[in-house]
Short mmCIF file of C-alpha atoms in Angstrom, two decimals:
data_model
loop_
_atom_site.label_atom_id
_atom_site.label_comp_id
_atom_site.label_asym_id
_atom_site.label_seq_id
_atom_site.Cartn_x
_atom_site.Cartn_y
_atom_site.Cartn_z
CA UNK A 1 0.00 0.00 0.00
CA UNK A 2 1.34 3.50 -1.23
CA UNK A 3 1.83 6.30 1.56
CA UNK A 4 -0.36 8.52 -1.24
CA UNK A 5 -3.87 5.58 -1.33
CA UNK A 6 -6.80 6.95 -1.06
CA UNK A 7 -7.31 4.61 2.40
CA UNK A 8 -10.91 3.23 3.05
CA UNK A 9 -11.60 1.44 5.81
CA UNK A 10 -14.57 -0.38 6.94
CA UNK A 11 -15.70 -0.52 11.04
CA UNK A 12 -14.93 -3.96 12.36
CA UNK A 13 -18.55 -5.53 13.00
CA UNK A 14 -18.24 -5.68 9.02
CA UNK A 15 -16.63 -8.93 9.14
CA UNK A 16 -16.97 -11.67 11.71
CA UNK A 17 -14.56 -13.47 14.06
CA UNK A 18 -12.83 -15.53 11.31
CA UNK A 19 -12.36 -12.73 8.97
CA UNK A 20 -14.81 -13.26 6.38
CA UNK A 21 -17.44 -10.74 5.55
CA UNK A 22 -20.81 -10.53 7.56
CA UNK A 23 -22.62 -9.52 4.43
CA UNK A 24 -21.25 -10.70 1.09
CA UNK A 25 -23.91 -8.81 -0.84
CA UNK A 26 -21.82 -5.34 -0.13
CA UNK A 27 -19.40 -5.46 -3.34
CA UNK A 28 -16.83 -3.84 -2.70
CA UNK A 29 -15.18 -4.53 -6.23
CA UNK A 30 -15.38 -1.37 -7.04
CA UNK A 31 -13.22 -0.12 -4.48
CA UNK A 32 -10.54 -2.81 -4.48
CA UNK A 33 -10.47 -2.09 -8.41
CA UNK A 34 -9.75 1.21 -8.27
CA UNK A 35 -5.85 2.51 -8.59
CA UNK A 36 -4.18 4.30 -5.84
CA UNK A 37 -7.38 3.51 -3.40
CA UNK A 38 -6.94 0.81 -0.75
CA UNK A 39 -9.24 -0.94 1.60
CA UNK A 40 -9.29 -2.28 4.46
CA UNK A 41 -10.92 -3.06 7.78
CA UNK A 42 -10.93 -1.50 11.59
CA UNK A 43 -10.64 -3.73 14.76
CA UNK A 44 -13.60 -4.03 16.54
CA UNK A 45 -14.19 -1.22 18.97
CA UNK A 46 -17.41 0.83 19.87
CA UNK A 47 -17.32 3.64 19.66
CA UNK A 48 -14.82 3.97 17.05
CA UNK A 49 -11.40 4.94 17.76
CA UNK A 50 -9.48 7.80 16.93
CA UNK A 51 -5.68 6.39 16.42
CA UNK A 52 -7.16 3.87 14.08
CA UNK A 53 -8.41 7.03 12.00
CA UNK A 54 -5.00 8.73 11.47
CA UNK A 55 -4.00 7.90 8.01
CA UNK A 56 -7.52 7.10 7.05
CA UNK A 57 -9.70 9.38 4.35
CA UNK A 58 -12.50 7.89 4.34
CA UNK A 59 -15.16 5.33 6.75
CA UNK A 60 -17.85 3.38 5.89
CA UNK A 61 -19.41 2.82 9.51
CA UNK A 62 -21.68 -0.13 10.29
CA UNK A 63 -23.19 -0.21 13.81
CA UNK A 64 -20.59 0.82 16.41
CA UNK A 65 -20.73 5.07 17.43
CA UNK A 66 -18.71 7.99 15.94
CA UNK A 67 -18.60 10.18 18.61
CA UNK A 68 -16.13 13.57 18.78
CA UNK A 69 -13.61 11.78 20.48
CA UNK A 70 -13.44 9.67 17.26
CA UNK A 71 -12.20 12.01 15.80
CA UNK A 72 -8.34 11.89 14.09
CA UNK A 73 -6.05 14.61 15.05
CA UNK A 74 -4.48 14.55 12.17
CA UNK A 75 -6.99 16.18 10.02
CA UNK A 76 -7.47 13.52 7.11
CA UNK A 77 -10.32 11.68 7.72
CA UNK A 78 -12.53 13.15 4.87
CA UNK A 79 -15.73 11.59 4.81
CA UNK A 80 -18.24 9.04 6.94
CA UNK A 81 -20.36 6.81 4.98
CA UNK A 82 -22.71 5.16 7.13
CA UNK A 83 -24.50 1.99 5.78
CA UNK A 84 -28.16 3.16 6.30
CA UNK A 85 -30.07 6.32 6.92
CA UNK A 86 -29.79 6.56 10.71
CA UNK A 87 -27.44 9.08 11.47
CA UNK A 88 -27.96 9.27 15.48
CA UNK A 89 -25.09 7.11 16.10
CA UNK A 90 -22.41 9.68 14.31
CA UNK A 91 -21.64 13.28 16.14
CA UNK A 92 -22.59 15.13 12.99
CA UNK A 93 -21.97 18.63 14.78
CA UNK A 94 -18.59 17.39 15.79
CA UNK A 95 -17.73 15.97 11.75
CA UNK A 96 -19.15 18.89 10.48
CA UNK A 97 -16.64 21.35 12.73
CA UNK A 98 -13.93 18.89 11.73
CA UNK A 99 -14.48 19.06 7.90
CA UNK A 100 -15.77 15.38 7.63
CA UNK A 101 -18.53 14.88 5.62
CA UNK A 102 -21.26 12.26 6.57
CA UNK A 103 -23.16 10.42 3.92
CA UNK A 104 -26.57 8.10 4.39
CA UNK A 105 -27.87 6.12 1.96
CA UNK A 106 -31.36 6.93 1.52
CA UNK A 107 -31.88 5.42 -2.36
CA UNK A 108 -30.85 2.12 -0.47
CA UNK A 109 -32.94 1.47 2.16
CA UNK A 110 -35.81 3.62 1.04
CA UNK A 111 -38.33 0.41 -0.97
CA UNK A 112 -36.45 -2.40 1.84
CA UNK A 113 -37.79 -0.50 4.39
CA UNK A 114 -41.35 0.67 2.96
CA UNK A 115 -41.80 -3.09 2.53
CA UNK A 116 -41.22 -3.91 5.85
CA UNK A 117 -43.83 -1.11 7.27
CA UNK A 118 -46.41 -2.62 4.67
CA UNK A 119 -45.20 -6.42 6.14
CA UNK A 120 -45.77 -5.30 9.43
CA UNK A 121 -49.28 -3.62 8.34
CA UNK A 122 -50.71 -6.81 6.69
CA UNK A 123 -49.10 -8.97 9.65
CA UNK A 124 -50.90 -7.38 12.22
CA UNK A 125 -54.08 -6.84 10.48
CA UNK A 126 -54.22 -10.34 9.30
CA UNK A 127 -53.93 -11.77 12.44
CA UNK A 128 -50.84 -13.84 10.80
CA UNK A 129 -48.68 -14.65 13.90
CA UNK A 130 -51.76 -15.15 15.85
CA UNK A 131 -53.11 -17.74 13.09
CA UNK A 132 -50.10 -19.32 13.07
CA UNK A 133 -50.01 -20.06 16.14
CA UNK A 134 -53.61 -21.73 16.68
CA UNK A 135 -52.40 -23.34 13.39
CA UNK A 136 -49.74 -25.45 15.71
CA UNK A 137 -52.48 -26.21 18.37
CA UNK A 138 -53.99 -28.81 15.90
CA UNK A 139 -57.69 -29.48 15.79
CA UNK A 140 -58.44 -27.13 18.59
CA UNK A 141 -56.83 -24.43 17.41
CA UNK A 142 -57.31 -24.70 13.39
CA UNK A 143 -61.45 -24.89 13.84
CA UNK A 144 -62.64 -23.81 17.20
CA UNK A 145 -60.32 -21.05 17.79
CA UNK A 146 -60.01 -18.85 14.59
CA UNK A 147 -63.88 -17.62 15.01
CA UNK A 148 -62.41 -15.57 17.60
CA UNK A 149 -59.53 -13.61 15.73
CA UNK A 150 -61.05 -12.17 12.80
CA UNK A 151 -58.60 -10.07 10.20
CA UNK A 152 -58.94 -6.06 9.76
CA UNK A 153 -59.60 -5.16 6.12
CA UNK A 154 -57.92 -1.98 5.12
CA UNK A 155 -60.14 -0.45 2.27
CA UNK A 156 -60.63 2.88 3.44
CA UNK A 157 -59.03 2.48 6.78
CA UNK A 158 -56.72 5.41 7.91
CA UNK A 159 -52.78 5.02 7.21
CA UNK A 160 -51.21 7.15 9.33
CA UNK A 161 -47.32 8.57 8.90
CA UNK A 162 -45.03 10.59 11.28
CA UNK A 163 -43.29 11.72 8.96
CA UNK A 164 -43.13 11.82 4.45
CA UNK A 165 -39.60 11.76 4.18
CA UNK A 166 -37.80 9.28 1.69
CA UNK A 167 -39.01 6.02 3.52
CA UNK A 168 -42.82 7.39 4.39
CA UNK A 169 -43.58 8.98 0.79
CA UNK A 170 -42.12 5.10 -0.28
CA UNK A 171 -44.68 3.54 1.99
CA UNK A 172 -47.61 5.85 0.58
CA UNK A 173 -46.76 4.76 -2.96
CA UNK A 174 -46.60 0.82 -2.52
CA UNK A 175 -49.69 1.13 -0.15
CA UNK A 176 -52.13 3.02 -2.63
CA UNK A 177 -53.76 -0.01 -4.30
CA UNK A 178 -54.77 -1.39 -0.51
CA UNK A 179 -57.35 1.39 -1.18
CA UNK A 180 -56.76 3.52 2.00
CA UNK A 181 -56.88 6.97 3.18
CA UNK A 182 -53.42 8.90 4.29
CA UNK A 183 -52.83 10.82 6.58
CA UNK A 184 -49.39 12.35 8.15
CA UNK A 185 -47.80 14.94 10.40
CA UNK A 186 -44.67 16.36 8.69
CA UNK A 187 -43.53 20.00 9.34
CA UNK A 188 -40.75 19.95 6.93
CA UNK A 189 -42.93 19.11 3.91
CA UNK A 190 -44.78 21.18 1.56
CA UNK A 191 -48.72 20.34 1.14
CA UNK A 192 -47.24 20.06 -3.07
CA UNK A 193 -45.47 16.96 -1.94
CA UNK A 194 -48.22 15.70 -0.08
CA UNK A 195 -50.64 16.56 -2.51
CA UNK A 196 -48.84 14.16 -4.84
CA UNK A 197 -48.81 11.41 -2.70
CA UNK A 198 -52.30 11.52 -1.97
CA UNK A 199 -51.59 12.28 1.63
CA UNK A 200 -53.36 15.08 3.99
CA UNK A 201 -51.59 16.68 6.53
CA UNK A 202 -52.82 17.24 9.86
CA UNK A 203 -51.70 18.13 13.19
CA UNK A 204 -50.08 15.21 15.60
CA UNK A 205 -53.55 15.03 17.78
CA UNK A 206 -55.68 14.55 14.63
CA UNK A 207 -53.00 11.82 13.35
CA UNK A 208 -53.15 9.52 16.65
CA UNK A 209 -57.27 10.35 16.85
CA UNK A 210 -57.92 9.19 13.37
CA UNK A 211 -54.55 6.49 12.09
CA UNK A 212 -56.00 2.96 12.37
CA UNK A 213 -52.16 1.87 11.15
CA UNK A 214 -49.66 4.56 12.72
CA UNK A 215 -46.35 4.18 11.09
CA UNK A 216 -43.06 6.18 12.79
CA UNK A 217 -41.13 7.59 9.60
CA UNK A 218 -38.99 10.37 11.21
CA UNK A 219 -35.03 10.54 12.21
CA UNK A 220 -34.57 10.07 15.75
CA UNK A 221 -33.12 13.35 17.34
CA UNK A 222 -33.71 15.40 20.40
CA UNK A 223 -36.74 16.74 19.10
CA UNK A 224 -38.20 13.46 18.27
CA UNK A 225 -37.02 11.52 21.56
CA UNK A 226 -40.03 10.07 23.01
CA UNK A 227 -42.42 12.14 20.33
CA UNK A 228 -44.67 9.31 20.95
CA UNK A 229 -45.80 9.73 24.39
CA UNK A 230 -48.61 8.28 26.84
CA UNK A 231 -50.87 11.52 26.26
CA UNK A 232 -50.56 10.67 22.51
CA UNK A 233 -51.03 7.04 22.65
CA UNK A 234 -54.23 7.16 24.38
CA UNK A 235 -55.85 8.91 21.53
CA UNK A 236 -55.38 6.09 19.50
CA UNK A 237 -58.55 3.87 18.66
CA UNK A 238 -58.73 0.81 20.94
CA UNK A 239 -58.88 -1.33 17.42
CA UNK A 240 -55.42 0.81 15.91
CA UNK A 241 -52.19 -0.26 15.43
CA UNK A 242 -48.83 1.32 15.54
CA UNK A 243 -45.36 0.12 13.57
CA UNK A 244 -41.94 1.41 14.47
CA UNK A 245 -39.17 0.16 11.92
CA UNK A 246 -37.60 4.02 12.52
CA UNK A 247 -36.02 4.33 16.05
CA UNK A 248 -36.87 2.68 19.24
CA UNK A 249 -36.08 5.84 21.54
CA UNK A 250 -38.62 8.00 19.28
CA UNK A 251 -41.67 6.08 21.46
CA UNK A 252 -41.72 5.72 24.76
CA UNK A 253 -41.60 2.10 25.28
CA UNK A 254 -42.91 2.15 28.98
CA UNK A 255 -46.34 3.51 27.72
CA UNK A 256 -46.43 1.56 24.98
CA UNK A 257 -45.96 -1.31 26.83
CA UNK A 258 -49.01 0.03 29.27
CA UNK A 259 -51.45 0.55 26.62
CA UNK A 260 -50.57 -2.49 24.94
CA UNK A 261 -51.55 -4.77 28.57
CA UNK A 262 -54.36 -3.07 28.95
CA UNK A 263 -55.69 -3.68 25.14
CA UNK A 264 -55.63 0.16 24.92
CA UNK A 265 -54.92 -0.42 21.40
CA UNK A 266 -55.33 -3.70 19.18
CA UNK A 267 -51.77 -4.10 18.47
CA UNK A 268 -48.23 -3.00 17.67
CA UNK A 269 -45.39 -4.16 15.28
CA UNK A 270 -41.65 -3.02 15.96
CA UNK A 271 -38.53 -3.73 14.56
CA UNK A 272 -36.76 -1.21 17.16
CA UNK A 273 -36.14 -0.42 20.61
CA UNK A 274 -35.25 1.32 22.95
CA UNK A 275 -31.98 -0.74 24.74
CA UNK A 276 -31.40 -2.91 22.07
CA UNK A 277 -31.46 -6.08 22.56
CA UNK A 278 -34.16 -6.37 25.05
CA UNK A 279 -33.83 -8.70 27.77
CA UNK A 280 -36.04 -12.07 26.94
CA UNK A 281 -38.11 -11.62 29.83
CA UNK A 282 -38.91 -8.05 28.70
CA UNK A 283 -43.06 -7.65 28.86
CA UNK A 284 -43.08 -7.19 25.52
CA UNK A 285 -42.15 -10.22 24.18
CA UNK A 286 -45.39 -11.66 26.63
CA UNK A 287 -48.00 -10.02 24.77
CA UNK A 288 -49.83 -11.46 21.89
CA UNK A 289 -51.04 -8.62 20.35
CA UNK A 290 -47.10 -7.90 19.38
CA UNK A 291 -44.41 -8.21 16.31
CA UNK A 292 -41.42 -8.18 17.29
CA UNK A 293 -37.93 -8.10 14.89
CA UNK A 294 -34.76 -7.81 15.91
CA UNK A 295 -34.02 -4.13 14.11
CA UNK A 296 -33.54 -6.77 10.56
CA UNK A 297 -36.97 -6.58 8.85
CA UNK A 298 -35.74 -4.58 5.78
CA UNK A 299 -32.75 -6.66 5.56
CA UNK A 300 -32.76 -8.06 2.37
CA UNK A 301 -29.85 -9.56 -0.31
CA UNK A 302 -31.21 -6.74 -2.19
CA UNK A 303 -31.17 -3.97 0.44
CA UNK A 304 -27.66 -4.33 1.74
CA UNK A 305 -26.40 -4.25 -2.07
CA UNK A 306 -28.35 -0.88 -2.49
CA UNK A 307 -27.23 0.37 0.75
CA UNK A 308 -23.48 -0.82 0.14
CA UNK A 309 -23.44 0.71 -3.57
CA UNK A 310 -24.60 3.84 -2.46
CA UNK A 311 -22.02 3.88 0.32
CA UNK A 312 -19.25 2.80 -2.51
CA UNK A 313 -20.69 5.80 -4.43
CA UNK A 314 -20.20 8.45 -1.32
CA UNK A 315 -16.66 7.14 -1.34
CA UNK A 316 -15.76 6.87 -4.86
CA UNK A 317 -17.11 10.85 -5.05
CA UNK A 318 -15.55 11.95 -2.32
CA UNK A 319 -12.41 10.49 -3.89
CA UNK A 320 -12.78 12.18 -6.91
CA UNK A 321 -13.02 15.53 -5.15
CA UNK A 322 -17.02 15.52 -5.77
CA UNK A 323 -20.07 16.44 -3.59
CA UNK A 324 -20.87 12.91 -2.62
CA UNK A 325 -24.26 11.67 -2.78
CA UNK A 326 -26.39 11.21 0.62
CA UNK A 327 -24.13 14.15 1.91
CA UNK A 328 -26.03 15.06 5.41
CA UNK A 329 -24.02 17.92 6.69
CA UNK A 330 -24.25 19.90 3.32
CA UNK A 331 -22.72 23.04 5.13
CA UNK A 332 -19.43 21.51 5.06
CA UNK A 333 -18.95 21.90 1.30
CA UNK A 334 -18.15 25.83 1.66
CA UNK A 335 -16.27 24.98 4.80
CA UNK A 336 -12.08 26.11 3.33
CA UNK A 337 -10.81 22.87 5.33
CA UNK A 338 -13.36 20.42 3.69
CA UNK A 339 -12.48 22.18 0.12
CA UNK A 340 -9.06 21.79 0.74
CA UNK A 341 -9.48 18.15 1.05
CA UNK A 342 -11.57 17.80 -1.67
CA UNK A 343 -9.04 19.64 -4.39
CA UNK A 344 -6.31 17.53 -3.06
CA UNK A 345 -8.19 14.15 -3.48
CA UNK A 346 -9.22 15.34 -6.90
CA UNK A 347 -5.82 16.37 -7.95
CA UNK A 348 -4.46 12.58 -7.00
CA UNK A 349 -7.20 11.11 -8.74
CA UNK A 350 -6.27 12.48 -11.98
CA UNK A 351 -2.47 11.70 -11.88
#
């Protein structure tokens, strides 16, 4: 490896204990393929550490925590391109003051995870886990039991959004032939967008009063921590659901465990938490009228190669001394530090 690569390196819960790759559907051919760009991965620490980072221009971060002490002192680091569209594990304040540039990857994750919402929507309406289960009992469960658990249909029920970002306006599209009504609470979008989607905004109250699916579609950040709330929850209909394939921390789980026990609402579907993992004797995990996965319900072959290209393409920009794609903390593009980095990565890349 030259002293000059362009250095890549990949956080260490990329690969497993043997060395070989956790998820073979990220290609990274077109990295290794490249001249005068290397890759390679980090040891496994959480959060990330800083002396690993020295000689390093650019991360593609997996699960473990960028935090400010992450930081290299020597100035090079150059970009962060994390593999999804949560960003709350990354100190983006602390990048951005640093001239580090942090990518997401929203064209990757954006149908995987709209298909999970609309998995966990026909899941919980159709009774499916419940009807499995009887299923298993035999002959008293297949015939004397299944009078009792009767499906929802959705044609013109109320689907509810926090949120029409990249992932909700997804979820609006795929769900339109189901023949439903939409609803969301988004102050950062324009009643145009909406208007397009089919969707009518309305305040947070009206959303929870009216959503008989409530889907969570927003980042999680201090704003949002715990936006889902007891006071909110108990304006839900008793026969409503709520899915959460977002951020656990953006509901409070206590009260949604309450409401939940006390059949305050019919049921719930989440693919996050808050604490993850939860301990197996969580109440959760006792209550039947609950879907549980283990923050994985999007994951797909074809999501993690979407989610991996775009984080190839972040890189490959950034190498190039280009705005990369997904770019989060767009204020660092006018910042002289990032631009000097850029305009010396471009002027290697064409020697």
């Amino acid at each position: 490896m030259a002293s000059e690569d362009f250095r890549v390196v990949l956080s260490g819960d990329f690969i497993n204990p043997d060395g070989s790759p956790k998820f073979p559907d990220f290609d990274l051919a077109a990295l290794r393929g490249m001249p005068g760009l290397s890759v390679g991965f980090l040891p496994g620490s959480d959060p990330v550490r800083a002396d690993l980072l020295e000689n390093v221009d650019a991360l593609i971060l997996l699960g473990c925590r960028f935090t400010k002490d992450s930081i290299p002192a020597s100035g090079r680091l150059s970009v962060i391109a994390r593999f999804g569209v949560g960003y709350d594990s990354v100190d983006v304040e602390a990048c951005t003051a640093h001239d580090i540039a942090v990518c997401i990857t929203p064209d990757g994750v954006r149908r995987p995870v709209a298909v999970a919402i609309l998995t966990m929507m026909l899941a919980l309406t159709g009774k499916l886990l419940i009807k499995d289960r009887m299923t298993r009992m035999g002959p008293s469960g297949f015939a004397a039991a299944r009078d009792d658990h009767m499906g929802v249909g959705l044609v013109g029920r109320t689907l509810g959004s926090i949120g029409i970002g990249n992932i909700g306006a997804e979820m609006f599209r795929l769900a339109k032939p189901f023949g439903m009504r939409f609803l969301a609470h988004d102050p950062f979008t324009s009643k145009e967008v909406a208007d397009e989607l089919g969707v009518t905004l309305v305040d947070r109250q009206t959303l929870f009063r009216e959503s008989d699916v409530l889907t969570v579609n927003c980042p999680l950040t201090e704003e949002t921590h715990h936006l889902v709330n007891s006071d909110l929850l108990s304006l839900m209909k008793p026969t409503s659901f709520i899915i959460n394939t977002a951020r656990g921390p953006i509901i409070d789980q206590d009260a949604l465990t309450d409401i939940l026990q006390r059949r305050g609402i019919a049921g719930a579907g989440l693919d996050v938490f808050e604490g993850e993992p939860l301990n197996a004797d969580h109440p959760l995990f006792a209550l039947d009228n609950v879907i549980v996965t283990p923050h994985a319900l999007c994951w797909t072959d074809q999501c993690f190669a979407g989610i991996g290209a775009a984080d190839v393409a972040s890189v490959l920009a950034i190498h190039a001394g280009r705005q990369p794609p997904g770019l989060l903390n767009k204020a660092v593009m006018t910042q002289p530090g990032f631009v000097r980095k850029l305009q010396r990565h471009a002027a290697r890349h064409v020697r």
